Coordinates of C-alpha atoms and ligand atoms in Angstrom, one line a residue:
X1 CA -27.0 26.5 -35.7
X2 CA -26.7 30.7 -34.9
X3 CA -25.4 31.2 -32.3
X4 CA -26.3 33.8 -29.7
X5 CA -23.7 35.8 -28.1
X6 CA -24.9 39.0 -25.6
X7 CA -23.2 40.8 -22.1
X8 CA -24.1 42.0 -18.5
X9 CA -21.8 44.4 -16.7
X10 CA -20.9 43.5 -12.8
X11 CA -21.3 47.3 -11.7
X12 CA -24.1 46.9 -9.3
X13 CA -27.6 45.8 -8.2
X14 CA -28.7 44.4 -10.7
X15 CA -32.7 45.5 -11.6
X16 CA -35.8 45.1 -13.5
X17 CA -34.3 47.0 -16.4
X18 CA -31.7 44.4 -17.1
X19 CA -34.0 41.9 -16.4
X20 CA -36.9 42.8 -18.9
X21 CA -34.5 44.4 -21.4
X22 CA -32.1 41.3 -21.2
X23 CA -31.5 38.7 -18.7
X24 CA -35.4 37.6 -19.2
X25 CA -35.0 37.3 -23.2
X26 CA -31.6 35.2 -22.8
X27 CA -33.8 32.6 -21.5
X28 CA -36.1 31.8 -24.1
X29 CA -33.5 32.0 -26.7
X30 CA -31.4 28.5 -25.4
X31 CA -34.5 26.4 -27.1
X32 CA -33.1 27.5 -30.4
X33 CA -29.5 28.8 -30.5
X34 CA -26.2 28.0 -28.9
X35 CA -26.1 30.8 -26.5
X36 CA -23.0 32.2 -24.9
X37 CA -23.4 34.4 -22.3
X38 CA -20.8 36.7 -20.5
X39 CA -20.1 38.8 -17.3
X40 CA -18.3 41.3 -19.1
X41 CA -16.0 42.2 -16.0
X42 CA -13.5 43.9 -18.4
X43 CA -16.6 46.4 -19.6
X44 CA -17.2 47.1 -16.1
X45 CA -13.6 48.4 -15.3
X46 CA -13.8 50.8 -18.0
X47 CA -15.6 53.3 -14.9
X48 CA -14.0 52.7 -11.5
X49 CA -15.2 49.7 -9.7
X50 CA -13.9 49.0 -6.0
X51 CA -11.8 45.3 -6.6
X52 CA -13.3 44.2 -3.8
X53 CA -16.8 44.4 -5.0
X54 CA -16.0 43.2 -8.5
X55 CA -15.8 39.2 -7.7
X56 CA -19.1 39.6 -5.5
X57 CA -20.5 41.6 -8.4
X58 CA -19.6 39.4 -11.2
X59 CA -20.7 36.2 -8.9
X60 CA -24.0 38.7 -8.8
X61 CA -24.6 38.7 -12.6
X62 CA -23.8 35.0 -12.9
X63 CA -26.2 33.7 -10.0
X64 CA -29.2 36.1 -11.5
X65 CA -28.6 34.4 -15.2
X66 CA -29.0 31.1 -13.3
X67 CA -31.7 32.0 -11.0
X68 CA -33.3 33.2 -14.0
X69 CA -33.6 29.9 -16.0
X70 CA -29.9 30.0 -18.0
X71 CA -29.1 26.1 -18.1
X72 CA -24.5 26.3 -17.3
X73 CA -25.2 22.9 -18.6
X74 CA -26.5 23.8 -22.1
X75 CA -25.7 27.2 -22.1
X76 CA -22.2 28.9 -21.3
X77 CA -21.8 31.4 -18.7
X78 CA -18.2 32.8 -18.2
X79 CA -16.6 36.3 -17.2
X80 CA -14.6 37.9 -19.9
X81 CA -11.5 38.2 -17.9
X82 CA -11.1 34.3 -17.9
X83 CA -11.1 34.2 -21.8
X84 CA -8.1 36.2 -23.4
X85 CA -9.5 36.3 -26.8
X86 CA -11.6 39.3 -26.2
X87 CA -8.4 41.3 -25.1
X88 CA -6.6 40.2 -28.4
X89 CA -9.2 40.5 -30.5
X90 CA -10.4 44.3 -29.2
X91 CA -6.9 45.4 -30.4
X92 CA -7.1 44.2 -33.7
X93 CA -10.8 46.2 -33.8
X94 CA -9.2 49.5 -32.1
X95 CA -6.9 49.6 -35.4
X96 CA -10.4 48.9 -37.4
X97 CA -12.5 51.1 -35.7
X98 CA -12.6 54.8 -36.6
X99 CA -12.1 57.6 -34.5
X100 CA -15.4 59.4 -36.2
X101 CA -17.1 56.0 -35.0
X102 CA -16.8 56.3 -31.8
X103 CA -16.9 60.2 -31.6
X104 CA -20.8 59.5 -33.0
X105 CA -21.3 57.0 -29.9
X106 CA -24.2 58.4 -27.3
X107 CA -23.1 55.9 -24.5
X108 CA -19.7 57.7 -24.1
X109 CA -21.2 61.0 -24.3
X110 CA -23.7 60.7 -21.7
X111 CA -21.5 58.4 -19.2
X112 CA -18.8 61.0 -19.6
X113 CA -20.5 64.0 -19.9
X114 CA -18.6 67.1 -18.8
X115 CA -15.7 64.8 -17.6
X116 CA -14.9 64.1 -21.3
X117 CA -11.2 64.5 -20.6
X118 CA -10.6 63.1 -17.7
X119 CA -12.8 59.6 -19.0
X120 CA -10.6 57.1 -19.6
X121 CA -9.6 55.7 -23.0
X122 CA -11.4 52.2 -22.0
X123 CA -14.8 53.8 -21.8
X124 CA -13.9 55.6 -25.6
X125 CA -13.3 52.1 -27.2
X126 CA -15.5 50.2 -24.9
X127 CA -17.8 49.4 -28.0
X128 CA -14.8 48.1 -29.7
X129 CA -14.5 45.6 -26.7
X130 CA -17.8 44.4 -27.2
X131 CA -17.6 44.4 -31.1
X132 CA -14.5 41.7 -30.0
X133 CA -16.9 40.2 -27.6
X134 CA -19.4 38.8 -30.3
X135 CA -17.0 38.3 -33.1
X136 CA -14.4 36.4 -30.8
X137 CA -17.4 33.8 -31.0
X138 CA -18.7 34.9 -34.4
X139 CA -22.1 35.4 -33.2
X140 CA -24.8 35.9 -35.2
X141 CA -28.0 37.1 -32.9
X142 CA -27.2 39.4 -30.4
X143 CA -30.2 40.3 -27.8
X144 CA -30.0 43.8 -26.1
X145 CA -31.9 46.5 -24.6
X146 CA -33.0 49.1 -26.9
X147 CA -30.1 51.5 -25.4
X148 CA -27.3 49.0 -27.1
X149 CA -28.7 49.3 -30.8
X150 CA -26.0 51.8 -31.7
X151 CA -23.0 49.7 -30.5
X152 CA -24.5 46.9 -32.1
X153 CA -24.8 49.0 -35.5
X154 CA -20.8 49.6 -34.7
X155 CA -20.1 46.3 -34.6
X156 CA -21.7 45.5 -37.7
X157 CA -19.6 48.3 -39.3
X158 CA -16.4 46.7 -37.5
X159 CA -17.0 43.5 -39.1
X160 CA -18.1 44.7 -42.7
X161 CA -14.9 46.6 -42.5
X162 CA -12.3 44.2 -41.6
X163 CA -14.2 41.8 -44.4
X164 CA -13.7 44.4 -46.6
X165 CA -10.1 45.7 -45.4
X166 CA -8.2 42.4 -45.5
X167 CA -10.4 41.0 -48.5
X168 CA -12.2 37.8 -46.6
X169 CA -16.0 36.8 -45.5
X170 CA -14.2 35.8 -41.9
X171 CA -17.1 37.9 -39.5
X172 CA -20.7 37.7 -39.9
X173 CA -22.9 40.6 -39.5
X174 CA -24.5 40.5 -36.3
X175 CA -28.3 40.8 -36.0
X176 CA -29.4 42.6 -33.0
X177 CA -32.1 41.0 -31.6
X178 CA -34.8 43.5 -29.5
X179 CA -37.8 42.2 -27.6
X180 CA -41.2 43.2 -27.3
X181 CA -42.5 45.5 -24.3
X182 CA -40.7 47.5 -22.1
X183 CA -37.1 47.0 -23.7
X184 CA -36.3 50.3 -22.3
X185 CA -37.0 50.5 -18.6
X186 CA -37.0 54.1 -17.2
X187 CA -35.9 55.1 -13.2
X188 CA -38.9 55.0 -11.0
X189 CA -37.6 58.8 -10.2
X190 CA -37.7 60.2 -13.2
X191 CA -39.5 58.8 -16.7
X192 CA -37.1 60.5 -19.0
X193 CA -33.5 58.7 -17.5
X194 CA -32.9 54.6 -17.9
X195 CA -33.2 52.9 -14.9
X196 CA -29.2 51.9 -14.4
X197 CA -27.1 50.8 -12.0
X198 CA -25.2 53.4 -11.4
X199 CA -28.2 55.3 -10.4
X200 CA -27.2 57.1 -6.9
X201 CA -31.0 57.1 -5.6
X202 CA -31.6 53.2 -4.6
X203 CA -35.2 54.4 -5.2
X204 CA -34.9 54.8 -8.9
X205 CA -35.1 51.2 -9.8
X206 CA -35.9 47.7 -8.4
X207 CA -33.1 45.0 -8.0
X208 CA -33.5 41.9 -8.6
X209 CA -32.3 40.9 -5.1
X210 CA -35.0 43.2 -3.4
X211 CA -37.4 41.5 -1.1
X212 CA -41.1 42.2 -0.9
X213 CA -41.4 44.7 1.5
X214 CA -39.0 46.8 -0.8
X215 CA -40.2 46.6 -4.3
X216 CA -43.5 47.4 -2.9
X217 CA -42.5 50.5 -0.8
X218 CA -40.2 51.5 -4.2
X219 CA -43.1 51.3 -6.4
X220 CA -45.5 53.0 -3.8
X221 CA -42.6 56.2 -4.4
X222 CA -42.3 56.1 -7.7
X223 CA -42.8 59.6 -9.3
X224 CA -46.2 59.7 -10.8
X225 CA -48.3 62.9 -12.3
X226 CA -51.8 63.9 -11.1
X227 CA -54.0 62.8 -13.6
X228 CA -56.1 58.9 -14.0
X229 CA -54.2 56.2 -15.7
X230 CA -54.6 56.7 -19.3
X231 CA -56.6 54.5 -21.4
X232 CA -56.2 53.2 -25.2
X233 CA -56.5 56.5 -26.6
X234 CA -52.7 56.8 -25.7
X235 CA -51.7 54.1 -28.8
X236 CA -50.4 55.1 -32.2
X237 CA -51.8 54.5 -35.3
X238 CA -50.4 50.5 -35.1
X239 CA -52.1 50.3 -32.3
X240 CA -49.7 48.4 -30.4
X241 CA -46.9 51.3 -29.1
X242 CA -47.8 54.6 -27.4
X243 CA -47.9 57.8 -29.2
X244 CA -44.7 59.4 -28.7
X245 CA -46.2 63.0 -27.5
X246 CA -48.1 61.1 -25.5
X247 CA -45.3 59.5 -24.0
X248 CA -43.6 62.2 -23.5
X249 CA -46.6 64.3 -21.9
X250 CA -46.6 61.7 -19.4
X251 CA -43.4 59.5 -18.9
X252 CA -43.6 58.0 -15.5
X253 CA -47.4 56.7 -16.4
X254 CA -46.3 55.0 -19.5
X255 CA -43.2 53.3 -17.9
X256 CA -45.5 52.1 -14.9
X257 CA -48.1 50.5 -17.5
X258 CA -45.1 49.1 -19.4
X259 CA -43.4 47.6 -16.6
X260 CA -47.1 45.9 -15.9
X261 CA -47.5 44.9 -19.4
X262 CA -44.0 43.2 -19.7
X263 CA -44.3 41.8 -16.6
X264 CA -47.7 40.1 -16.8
X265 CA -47.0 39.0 -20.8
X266 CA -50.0 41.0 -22.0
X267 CA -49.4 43.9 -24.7
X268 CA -49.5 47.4 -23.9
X269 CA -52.9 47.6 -25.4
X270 CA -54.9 45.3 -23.2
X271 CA -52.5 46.8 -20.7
X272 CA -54.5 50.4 -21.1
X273 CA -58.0 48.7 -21.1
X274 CA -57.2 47.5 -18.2
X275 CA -56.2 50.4 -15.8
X276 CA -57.8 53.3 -17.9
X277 CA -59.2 55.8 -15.8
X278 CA -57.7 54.0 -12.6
X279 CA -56.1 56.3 -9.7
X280 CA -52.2 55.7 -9.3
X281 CA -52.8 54.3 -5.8
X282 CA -54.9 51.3 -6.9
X283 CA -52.5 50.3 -10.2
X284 CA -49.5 50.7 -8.1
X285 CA -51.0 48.0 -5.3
X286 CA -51.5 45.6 -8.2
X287 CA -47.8 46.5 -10.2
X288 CA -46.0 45.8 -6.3
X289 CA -48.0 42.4 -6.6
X290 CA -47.4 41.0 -9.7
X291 CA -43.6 42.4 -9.1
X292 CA -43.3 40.6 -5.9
X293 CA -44.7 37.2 -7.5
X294 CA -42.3 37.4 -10.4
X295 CA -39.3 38.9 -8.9
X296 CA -39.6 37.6 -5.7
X297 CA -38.4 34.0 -6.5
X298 CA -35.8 34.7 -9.2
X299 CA -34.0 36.7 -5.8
X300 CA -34.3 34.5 -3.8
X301 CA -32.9 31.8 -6.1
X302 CA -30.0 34.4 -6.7
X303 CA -29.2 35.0 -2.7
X304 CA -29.1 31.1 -2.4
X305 CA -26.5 30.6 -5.0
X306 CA -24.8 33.9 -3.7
X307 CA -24.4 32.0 -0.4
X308 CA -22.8 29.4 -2.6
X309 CA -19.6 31.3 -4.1
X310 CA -17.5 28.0 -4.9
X311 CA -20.7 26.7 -6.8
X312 CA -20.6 29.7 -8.8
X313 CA -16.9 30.0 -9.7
X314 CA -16.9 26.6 -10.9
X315 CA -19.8 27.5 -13.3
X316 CA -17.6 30.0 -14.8
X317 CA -14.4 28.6 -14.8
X318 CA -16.3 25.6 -17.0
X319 CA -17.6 28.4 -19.0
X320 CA -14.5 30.1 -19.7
X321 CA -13.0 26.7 -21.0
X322 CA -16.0 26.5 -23.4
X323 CA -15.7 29.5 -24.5
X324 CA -12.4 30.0 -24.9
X325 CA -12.1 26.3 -27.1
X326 CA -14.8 28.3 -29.3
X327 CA -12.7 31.5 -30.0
X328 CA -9.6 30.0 -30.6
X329 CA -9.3 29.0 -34.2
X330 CA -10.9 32.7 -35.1
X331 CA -8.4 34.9 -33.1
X332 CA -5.8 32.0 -34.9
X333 CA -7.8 32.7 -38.4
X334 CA -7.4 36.7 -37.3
X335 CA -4.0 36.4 -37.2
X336 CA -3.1 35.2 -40.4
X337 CA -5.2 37.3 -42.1
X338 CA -3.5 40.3 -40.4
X339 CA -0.5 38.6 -41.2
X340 CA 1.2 38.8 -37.8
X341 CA 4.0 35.9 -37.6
X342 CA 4.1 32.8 -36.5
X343 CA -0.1 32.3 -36.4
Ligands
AQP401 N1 -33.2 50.5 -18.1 C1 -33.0 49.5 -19.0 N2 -34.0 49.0 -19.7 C2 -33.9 48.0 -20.6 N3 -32.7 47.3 -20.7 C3 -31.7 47.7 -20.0 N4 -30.4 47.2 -19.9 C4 -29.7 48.0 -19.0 N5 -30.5 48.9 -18.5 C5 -31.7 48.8 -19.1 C6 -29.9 46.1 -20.6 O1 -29.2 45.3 -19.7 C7 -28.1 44.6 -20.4 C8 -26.9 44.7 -19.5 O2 -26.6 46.0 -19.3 P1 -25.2 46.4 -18.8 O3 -25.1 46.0 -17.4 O4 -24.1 45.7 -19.6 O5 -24.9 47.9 -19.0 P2 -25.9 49.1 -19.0 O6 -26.8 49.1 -20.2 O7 -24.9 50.3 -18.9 O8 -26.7 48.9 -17.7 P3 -26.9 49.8 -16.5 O9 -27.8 49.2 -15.5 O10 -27.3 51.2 -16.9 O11 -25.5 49.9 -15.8 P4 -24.5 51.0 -15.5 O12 -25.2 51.9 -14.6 O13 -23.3 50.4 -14.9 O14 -24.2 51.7 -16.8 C9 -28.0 45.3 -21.7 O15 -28.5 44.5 -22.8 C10 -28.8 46.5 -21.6 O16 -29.4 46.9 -22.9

């Protein structure tokens, strides 16, 4: 069976972007793969987290994956910090990995930005982390948001490396694995920046543990433009993704329609039937329903469980076990193809 390996970071409120870009897809995949999925708390410290936020945090990510329909029976949900392997394994890939690599990487550019300097080293080899992350488990599938395709592509070139390095087939070449609409939710604020996290206006994105009255009133803010809603005309020529000048003409529009879209299932075509020529006031009454009725109960599944902490540490403590009975005979096959002693 392929097995499915993929990562959520404890930095935060979770939101609608790690939702539809991730946490949403993990579910559907258990009916066909052994999935493993982490709260990668040693990801998260590579940017300053306060430790007394980081338990609740990673308890956060956890409760959301079961709230959202991830089975800790079936499935395996652990934090990275429990399982050593991804620590041991990261090394190895730091001597693997090339500095011209990670000097290519956008994530470290933009998270850095004119701090470059004072960044720490972490945040530089974080995709060599996550490269350890899959292999550790030698995943095949990997589901992610459209902003992780180029660490995935790193990871790829990790393991095709070390295969060819030390002369062995030991890693598989991961397949990333990107979903349909909306895999690229933008800030409510401002169409052209990902709705993340670490966002400092709490009016840029929609978490998960937001109540009713707040996703409405957030999506009643969000930044719009003056015109109607635009119709079909907006598709390219496969008439199933938006043009990309039109897109960019109009940012905030198109994220609103695909937020609808990959909320309600539909595609972004029947999408822009619907609402074309609609004013922003009427769409955004029915987006703050359908949000409500789809969100709503996943948070408050997540603040019942969050009221539950021992419930929750007990799921990933079980998980780490699993996990870590999985990764032990590759960081032991590692070894002695590295040739340290006594593997
Ligand atoms: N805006 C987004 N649209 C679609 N997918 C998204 N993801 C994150 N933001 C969006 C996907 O969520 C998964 C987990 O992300 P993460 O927490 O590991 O890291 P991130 O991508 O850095 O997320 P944030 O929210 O932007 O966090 P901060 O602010 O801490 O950096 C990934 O699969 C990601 O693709």
């Amino acid at each position: 069976m392929s097995r499915i390996f993929s990562g959520v970071q404890p930095t935060g409120d979770l939101h609608l972007g790690n939702y539809l870009g991730a946490i949403r897809n993990f579910v559907g995949l258990q009916a066909d793969f052994e999935c493993i999925y982490c709260v990668v708390d040693m990801h998260a410290i590579t940017v300053w987290q306060d430790p007394k936020q980081l338990a609740p945090h990673t308890r956060e990510v956890a409760a959301a994956f079961i709230a959202s329909g991830i089975d800790p029976e079936n499935s395996i949900i652990f934090n990275q910090s429990q399982v050593t392997a991804h620590a041991e394994l990261a090394w190895v890939f730091n001597c693997v990995a090339r500095m011209g690599w990670l000097n290519r990487m956008t994530q470290f550019k933009e998270k850095a930005g004119k701090q470059r300097e004072n960044a720490s080293v972490g945040l530089y080899v974080y995709p060599n982390l996550m490269a350890a992350d899959i292999l550790a488990y030698k995943a095949t599938h990997v589901p992610v948001g459209e902003d992780q395709k180029q660490h995935l592509e790193l990871t790829r070139d990790i393991a095709i490396k070390f295969n060819n390095d030390f002369e062995t087939d030991c890693f598989p070449v991961v397949e990333p694995l990107i979903f349909g609409e909306a895999t690229r939710v933008m800030s409510l604020r401002d169409g052209t920046k990902k709705m993340s996290k670490s966002d400092p206006s709490e009016y840029s994105r929609i978490n998960l543990t937001d109540g009713a009255d707040d996703i409405a009133s957030k999506i009643r803010k969000a930044k719009t433009d003056p015109g109607e809603l635009p119709g079909p005309e907006a598709l390219a020529a496969d008439g199933l993704h938006v043009e990309g000048e039109a897109e960019k003409a109009r940012p905030e529009a198109f994220n609103l329609l695909s937020i609808y879209a990959a909320l309600s299932g539909q595609s972004m075509a029947v999408t822009l039937e619907q609402f074309a020529g609609a004013q922003f006031s009427a769409f955004k009454g029915e987006l703050a329903d359908l949000s409500v009725a789809k969100l709503g109960p996943i948070g408050e599944e997540m603040q019942r469980l969050m009221a539950s902490p021992d419930h929750v540490d007990a799921v990933l403590r079980d998980g780490a076990e699993r996990a870590a009975v999985i990764a032990a005979p590759v960081i032991k096959e590692v070894h002695e193809i590295v040739g340290f002693l006594g593997s």
